Tab-separated table of C-alpha atoms in Angstrom:
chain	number	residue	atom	x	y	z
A	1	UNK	CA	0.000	0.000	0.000
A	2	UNK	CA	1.619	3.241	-0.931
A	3	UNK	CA	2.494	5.962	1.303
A	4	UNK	CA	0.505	9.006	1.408
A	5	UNK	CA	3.189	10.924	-0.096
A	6	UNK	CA	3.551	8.458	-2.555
A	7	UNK	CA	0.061	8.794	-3.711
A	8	UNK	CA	0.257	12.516	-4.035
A	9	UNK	CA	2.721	12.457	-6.549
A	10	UNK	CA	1.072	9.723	-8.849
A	11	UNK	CA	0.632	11.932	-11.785
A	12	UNK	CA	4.133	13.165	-11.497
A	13	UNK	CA	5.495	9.752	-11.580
A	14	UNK	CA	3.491	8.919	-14.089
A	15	UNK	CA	4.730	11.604	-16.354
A	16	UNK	CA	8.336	10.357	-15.699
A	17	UNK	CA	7.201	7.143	-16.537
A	18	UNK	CA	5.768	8.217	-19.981
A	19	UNK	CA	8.784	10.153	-20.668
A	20	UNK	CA	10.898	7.346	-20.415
A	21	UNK	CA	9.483	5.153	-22.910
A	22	UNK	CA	7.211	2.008	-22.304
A	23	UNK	CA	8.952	0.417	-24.955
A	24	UNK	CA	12.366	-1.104	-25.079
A	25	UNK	CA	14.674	0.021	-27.309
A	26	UNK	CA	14.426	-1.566	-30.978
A	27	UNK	CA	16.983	-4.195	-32.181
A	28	UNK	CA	19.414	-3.135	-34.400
A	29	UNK	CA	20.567	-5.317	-37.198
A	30	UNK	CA	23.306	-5.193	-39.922
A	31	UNK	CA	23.062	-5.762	-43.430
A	32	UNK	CA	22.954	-9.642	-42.965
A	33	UNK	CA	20.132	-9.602	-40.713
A	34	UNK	CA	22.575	-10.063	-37.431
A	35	UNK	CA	21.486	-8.235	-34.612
A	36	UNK	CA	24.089	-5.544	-33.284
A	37	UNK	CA	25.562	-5.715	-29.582
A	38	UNK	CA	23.197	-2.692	-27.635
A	39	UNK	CA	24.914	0.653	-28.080
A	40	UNK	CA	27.106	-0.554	-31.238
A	41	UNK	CA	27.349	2.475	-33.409
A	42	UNK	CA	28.192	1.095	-37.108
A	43	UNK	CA	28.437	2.330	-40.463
A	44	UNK	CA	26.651	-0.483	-41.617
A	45	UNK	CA	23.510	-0.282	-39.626
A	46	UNK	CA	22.296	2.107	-42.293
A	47	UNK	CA	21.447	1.441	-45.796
A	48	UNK	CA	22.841	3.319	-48.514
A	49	UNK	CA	20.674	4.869	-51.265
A	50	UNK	CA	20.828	5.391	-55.182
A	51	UNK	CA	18.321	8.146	-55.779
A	52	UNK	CA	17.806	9.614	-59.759
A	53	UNK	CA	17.128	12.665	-59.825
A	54	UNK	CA	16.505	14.758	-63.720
A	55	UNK	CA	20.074	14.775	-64.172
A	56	UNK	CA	22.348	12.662	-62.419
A	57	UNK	CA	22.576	9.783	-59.561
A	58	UNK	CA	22.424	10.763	-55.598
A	59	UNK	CA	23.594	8.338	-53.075
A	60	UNK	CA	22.138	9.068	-49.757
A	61	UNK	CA	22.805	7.511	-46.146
A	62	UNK	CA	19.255	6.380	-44.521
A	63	UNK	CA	17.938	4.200	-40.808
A	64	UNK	CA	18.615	0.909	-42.110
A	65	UNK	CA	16.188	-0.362	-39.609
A	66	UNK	CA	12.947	1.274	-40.625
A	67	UNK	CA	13.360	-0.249	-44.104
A	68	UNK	CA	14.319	-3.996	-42.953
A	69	UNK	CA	11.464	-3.767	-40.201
A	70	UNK	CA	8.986	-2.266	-42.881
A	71	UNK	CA	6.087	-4.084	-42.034
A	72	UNK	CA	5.736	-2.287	-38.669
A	73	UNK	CA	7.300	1.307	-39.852
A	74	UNK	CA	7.082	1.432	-43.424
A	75	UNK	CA	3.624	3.606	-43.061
A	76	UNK	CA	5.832	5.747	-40.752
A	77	UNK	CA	8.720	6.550	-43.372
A	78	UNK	CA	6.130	9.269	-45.095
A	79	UNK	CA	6.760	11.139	-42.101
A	80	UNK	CA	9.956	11.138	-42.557
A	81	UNK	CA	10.024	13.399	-45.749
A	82	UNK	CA	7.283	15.854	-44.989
A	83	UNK	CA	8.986	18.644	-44.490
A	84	UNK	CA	12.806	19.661	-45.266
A	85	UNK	CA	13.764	20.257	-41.700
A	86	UNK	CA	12.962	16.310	-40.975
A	87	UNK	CA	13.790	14.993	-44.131
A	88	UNK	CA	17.840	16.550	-43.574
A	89	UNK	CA	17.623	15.188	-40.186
A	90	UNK	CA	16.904	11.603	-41.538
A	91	UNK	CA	19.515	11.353	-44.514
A	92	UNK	CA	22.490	12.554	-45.667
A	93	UNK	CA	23.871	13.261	-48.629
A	94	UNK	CA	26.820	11.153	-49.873
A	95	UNK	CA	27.679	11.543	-53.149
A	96	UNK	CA	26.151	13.883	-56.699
A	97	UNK	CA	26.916	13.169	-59.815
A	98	UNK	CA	25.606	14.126	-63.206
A	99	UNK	CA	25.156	12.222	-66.715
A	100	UNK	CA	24.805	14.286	-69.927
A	101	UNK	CA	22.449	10.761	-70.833
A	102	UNK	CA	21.485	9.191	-67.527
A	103	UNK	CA	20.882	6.254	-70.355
A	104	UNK	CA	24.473	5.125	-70.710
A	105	UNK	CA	25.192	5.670	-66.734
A	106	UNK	CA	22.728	2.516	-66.302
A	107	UNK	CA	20.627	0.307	-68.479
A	108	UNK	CA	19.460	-3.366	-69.470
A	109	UNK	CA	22.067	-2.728	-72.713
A	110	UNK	CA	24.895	-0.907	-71.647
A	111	UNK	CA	24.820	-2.195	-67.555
A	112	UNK	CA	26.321	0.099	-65.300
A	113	UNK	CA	28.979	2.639	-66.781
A	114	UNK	CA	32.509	3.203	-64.877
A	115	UNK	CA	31.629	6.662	-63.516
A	116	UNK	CA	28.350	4.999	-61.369
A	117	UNK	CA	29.667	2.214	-60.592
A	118	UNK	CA	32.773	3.974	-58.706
A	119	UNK	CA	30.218	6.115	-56.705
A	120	UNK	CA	28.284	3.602	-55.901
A	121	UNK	CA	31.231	1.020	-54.910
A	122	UNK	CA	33.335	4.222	-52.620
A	123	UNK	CA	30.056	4.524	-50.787
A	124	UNK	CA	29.375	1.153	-49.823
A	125	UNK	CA	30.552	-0.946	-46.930
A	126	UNK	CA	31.869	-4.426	-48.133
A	127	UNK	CA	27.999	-6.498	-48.153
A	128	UNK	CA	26.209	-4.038	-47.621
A	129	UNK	CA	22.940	-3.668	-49.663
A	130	UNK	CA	21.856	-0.744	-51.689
A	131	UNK	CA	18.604	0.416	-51.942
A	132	UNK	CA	17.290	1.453	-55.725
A	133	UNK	CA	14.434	2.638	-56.830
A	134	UNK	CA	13.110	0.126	-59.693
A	135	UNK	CA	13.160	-3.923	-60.499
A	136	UNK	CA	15.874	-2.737	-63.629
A	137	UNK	CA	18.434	-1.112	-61.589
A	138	UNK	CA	18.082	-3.785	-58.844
A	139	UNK	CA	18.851	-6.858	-61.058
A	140	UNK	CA	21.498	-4.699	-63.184
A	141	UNK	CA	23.565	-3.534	-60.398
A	142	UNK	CA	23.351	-7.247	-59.118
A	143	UNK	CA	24.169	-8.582	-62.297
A	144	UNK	CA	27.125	-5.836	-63.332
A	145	UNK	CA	28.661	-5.286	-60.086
A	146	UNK	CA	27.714	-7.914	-57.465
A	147	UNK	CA	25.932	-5.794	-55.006
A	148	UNK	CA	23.139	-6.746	-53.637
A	149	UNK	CA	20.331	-4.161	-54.003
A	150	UNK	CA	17.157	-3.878	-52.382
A	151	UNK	CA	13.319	-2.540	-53.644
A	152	UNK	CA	10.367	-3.260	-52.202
A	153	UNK	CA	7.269	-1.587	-50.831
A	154	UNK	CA	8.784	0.723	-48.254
A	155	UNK	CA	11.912	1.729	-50.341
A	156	UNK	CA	9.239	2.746	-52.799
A	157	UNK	CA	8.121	5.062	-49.752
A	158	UNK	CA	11.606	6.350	-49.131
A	159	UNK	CA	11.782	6.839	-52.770
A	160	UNK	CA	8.792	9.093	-52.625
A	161	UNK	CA	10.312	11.245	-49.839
A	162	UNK	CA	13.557	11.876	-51.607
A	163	UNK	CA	11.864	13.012	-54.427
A	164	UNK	CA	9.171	15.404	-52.663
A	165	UNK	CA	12.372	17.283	-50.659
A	166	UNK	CA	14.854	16.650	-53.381
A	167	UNK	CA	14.847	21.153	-53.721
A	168	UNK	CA	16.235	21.190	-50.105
A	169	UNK	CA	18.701	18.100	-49.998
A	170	UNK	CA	20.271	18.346	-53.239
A	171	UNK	CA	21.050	22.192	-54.323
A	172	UNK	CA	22.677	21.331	-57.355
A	173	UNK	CA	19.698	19.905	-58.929
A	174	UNK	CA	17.950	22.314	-61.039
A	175	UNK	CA	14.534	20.632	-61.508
A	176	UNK	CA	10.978	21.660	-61.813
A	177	UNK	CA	9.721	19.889	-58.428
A	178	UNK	CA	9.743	23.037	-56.655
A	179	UNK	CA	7.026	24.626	-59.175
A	180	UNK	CA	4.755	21.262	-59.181
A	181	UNK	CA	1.126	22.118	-57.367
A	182	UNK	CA	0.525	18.813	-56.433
A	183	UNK	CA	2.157	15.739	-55.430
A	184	UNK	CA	1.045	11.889	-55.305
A	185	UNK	CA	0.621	10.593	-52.267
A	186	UNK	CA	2.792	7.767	-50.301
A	187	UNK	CA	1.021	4.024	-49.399
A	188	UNK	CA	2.185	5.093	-45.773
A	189	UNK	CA	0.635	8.805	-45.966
A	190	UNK	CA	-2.701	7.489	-47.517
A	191	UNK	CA	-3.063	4.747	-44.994
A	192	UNK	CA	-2.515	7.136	-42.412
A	193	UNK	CA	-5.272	10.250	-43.078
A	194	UNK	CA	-7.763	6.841	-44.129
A	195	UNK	CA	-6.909	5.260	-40.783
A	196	UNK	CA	-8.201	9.010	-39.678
A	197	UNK	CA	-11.228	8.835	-41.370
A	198	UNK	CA	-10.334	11.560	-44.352
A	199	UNK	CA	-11.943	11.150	-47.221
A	200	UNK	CA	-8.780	10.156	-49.471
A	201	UNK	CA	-8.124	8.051	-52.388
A	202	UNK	CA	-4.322	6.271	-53.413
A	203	UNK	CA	-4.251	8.285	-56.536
A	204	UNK	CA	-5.253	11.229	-54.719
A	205	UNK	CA	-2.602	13.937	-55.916
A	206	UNK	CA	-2.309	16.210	-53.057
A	207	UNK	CA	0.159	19.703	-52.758
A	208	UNK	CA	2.503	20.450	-49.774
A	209	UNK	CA	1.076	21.866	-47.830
A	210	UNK	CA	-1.206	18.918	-47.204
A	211	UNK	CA	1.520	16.858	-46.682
A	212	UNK	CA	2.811	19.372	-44.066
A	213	UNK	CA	-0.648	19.343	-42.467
A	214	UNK	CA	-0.920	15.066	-42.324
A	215	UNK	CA	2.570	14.723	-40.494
A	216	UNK	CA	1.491	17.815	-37.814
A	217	UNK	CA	-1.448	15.549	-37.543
A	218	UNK	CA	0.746	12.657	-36.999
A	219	UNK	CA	3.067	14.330	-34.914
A	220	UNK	CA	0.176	15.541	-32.762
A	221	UNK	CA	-0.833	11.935	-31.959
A	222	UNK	CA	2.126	10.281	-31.218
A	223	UNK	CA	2.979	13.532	-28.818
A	224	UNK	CA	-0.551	12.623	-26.865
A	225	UNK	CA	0.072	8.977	-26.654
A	226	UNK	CA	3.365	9.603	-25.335
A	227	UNK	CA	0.881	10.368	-21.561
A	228	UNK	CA	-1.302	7.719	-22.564
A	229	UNK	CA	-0.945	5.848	-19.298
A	230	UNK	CA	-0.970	8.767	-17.090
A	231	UNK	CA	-3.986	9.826	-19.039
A	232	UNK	CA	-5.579	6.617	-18.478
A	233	UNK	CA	-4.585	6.041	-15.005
A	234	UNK	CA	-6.834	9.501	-14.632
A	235	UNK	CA	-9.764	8.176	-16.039
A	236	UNK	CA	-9.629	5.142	-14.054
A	237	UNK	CA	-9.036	6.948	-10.591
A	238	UNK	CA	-12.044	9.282	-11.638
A	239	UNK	CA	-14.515	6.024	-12.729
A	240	UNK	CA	-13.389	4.770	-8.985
A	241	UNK	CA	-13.753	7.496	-7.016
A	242	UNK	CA	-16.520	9.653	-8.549
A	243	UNK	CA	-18.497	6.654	-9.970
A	244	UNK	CA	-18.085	8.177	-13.711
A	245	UNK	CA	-18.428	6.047	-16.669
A	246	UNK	CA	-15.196	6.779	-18.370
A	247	UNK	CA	-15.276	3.789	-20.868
A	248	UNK	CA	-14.998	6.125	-24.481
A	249	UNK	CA	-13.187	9.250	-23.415
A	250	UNK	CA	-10.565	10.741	-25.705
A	251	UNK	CA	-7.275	11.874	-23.849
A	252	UNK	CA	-8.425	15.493	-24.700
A	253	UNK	CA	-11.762	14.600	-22.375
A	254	UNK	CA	-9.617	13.198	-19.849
A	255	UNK	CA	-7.279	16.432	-19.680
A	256	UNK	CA	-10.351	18.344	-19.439
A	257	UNK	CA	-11.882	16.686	-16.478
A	258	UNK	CA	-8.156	16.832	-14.531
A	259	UNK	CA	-8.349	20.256	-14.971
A	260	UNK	CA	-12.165	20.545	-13.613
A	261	UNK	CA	-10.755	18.648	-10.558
A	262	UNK	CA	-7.742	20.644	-10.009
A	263	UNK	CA	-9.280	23.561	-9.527
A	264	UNK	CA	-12.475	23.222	-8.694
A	265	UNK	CA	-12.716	27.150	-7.508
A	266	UNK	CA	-12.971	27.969	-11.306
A	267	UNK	CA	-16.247	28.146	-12.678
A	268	UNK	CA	-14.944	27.997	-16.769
A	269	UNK	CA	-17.742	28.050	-18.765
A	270	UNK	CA	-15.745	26.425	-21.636
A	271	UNK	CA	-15.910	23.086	-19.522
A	272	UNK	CA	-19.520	23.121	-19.289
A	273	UNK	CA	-20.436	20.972	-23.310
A	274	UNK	CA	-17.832	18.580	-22.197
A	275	UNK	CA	-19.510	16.729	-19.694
A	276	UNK	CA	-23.556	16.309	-18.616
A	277	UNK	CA	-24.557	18.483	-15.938
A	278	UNK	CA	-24.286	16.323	-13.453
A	279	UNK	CA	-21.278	14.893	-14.471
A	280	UNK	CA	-19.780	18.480	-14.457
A	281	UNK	CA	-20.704	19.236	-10.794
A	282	UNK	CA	-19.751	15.524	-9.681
A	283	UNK	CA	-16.359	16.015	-10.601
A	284	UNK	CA	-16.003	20.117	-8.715
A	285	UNK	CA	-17.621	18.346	-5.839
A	286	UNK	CA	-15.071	15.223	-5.380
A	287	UNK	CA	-12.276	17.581	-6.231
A	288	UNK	CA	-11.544	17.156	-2.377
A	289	UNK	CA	-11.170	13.378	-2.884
A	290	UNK	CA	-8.163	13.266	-5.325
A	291	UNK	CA	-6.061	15.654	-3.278
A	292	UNK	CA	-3.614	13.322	-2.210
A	293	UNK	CA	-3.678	11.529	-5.676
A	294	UNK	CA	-3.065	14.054	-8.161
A	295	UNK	CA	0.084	16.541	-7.887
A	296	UNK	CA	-1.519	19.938	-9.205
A	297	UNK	CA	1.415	21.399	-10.583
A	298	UNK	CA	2.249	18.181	-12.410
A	299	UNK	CA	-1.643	17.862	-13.276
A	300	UNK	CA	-1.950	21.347	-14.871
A	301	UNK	CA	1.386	21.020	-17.262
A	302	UNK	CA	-0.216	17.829	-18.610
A	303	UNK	CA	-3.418	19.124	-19.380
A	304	UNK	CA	-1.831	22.164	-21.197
A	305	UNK	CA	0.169	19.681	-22.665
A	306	UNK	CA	-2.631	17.663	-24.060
A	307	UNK	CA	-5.104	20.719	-24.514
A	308	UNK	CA	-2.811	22.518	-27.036
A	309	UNK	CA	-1.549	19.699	-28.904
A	310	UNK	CA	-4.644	18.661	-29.032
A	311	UNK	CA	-6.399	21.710	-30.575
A	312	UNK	CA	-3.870	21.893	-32.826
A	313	UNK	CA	-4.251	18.843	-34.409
A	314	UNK	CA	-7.985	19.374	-35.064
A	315	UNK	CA	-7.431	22.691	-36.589
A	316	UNK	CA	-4.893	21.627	-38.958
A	317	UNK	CA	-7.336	18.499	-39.410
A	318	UNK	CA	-10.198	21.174	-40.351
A	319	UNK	CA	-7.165	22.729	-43.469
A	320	UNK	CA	-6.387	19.473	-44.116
A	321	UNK	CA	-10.035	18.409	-44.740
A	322	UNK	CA	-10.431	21.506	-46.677
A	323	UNK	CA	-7.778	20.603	-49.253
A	324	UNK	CA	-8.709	17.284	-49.772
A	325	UNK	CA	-12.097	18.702	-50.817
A	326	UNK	CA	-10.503	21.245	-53.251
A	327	UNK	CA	-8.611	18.131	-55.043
A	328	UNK	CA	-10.896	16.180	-55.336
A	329	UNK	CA	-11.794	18.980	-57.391
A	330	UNK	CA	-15.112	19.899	-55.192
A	331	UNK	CA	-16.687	23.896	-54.877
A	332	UNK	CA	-15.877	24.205	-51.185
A	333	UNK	CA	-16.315	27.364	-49.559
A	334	UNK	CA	-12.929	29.342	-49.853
A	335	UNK	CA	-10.193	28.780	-46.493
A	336	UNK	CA	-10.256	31.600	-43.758
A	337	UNK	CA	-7.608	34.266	-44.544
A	338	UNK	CA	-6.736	33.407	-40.439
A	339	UNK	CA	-5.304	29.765	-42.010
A	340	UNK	CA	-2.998	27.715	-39.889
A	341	UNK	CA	0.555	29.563	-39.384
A	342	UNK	CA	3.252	27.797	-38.824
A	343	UNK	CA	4.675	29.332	-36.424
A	344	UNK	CA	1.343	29.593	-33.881
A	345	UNK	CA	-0.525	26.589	-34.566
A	346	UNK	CA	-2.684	26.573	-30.969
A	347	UNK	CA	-6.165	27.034	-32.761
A	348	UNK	CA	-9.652	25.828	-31.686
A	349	UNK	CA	-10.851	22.019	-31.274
A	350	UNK	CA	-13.863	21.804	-32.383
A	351	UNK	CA	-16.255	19.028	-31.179
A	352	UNK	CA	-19.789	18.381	-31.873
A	353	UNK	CA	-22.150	20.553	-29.806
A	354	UNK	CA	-19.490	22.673	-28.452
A	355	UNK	CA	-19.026	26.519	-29.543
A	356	UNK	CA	-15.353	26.275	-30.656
A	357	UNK	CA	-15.143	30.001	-29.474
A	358	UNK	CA	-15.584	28.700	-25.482
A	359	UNK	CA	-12.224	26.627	-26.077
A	360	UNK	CA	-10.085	30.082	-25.554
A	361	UNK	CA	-10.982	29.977	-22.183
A	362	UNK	CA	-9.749	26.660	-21.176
């Protein structure tokens, strides 16, 4: 039975608990599939990438490990690439080079010509693979110069990325990308806005901003679910203690109600659509009860925590949802002039029933 004290710090510890990761820390593997000693640093652990851009070859340096364990984290590579801030933070550039005819630097005829195949080989660890971005290449590289190459489904995603960012991680290249209005998108991007219920197709084309929009979506989420157990730890303390049916709540609920119970003194109307009436004045009245169970201080930095990121991601859910509509070539009424900015994205949630106006006040 834990200590009073103990008990009075349970959301803290929680939070320290969340911070630190509930999972442990992923295998690492080399390019045979052998699983590194914990902490090994090696060149090897990351796969090496030959990337054709309009006029030449790139070889970039990319997380081995999200490729080879792409049934679990190829929909995540998308994310990856969404911007150009992550996308240099994920690869790095090895090696440019440029063909007058990109033909005779690789093809079924001609194979691989000297100039490639010397980038290629200087860049390589002895067995390591290389990632390409077609069957062709794969089997003539293999063929020519006894490397073994890989493409599959989620090399085809980190294919995708490269080229979307290809303006901010290779300057030389003078192509037209930068000009293009809309962009295809990625298996792992479409599965990811349908597994959020947006109305999107696979051969949706979709501009950048969009794709900005989906990963601040995605980021949002994975930011919340980082406090999932304090949050639900919360919701199970209030179903105990006030006799609340908390089976359903989102963690934005739950954040809500912590903050009703926190400080109780508050009478903020914005609180009021989230919960029944008597619900609502349950939850000021036990406030007393979870004194020695929830650490203020602690309690308030996670709801802010929750509430902003939160609101955030529904507003840029709302910009997102408005784009879609516009390319799927729908009359939609024209986006506020206030849009999204990107450097103050703390906008409104909006829920069903609820005046998204109220929400300043929380």
């Amino acid at each position: 039975m834990p200590s009073e004290s103990d008990e009075s710090k349970l959301v803290e510890d929680l939070e320290m608990q969340d911070s630190s990761g509930e999972e442990d820390a992923p295998r690492r593997y080399n390019s045979d599939g052998e699983v590194l000693p914990p902490g090994q640093l090696l060149d090897d652990m990351a796969v090496k990438v030959l990337f054709e851009t309009p006029s030449g070859f790139a070889i970039f340096r990319y997380n081995g490990y999200k490729l080879r364990h792409q049934v679990a984290l190829m929909k995540e590579i998308w994310a990856d690439f969404a911007d150009p801030d992550s996308a240099a933070h994920e690869v790095r550039l090895l090696g440019f080079k440029t063909f007058q005819n990109k033909v005779h630097a690789i093809s079924q005829s001609t194979g691989v010509s000297n100039e490639l195949a010397k980038m290629i080989r200087n860049n390589l660890q002895p067995r390591q693979r290389l990632a390409v971005g077609n069957e062709d290449y794969k089997s003539i590289i293999e063929k020519e110069l006894g490397i073994r190459c890989v493409y599959d489904s989620a090399v085809a995603e980190l294919m995708w990325g490269l080229k979307i960012q290809m303006q901010s991680l290779l300057t030389p290249e003078n192509s037209d990308l930068s000009n293009e209005d809309y962009f295809p998108m990625s298996t792992g991007m479409y599965c990811f806005l349908k597994g959020q219920k947006f109305d999107v197709k696979p051969d949706m084309m979709v501009t950048r901003r969009a794709i900005e929009l989906a990963f601040l979506i995605y980021a949002c989420d994975r930011h919340v679910n980082k406090r999932r157990s304090t949050l639900r730890s919360v919701a199970a303390h209030i179903a105990k203690i006030s006799c609340i049916n908390t089976e359903g709540w989102d963690f934005h609920k739950i954040a809500v109600a912590l903050k009703i119970i926190c400080c109780p003194e508050e009478n903020i109307a914005a609180t009021h659509p989230w919960f029944s009436t008597g619900h609502w004045r349950t939850l000021k009245s036990d406030a007393p009860k979870y004194k020695k169970l929830f650490f203020k201080g602690a309690s308030l930095s996670l709801y802010d925590e929750v509430h902003h990121h939160c609101n955030l991601r529904i507003k840029a859910g709302q910009e997102l949802t408005s784009l879609i509509k516009l390319a799927k070539n729908v009359d939609v009424e024209q986006p506020r002039e206030a849009a999204i900015d990107q450097d103050d994205l703390d906008g409104k949630k909006i829920y069903p029933d609820i005046d998204p106006a109220i929400l300043d006040e929380l």
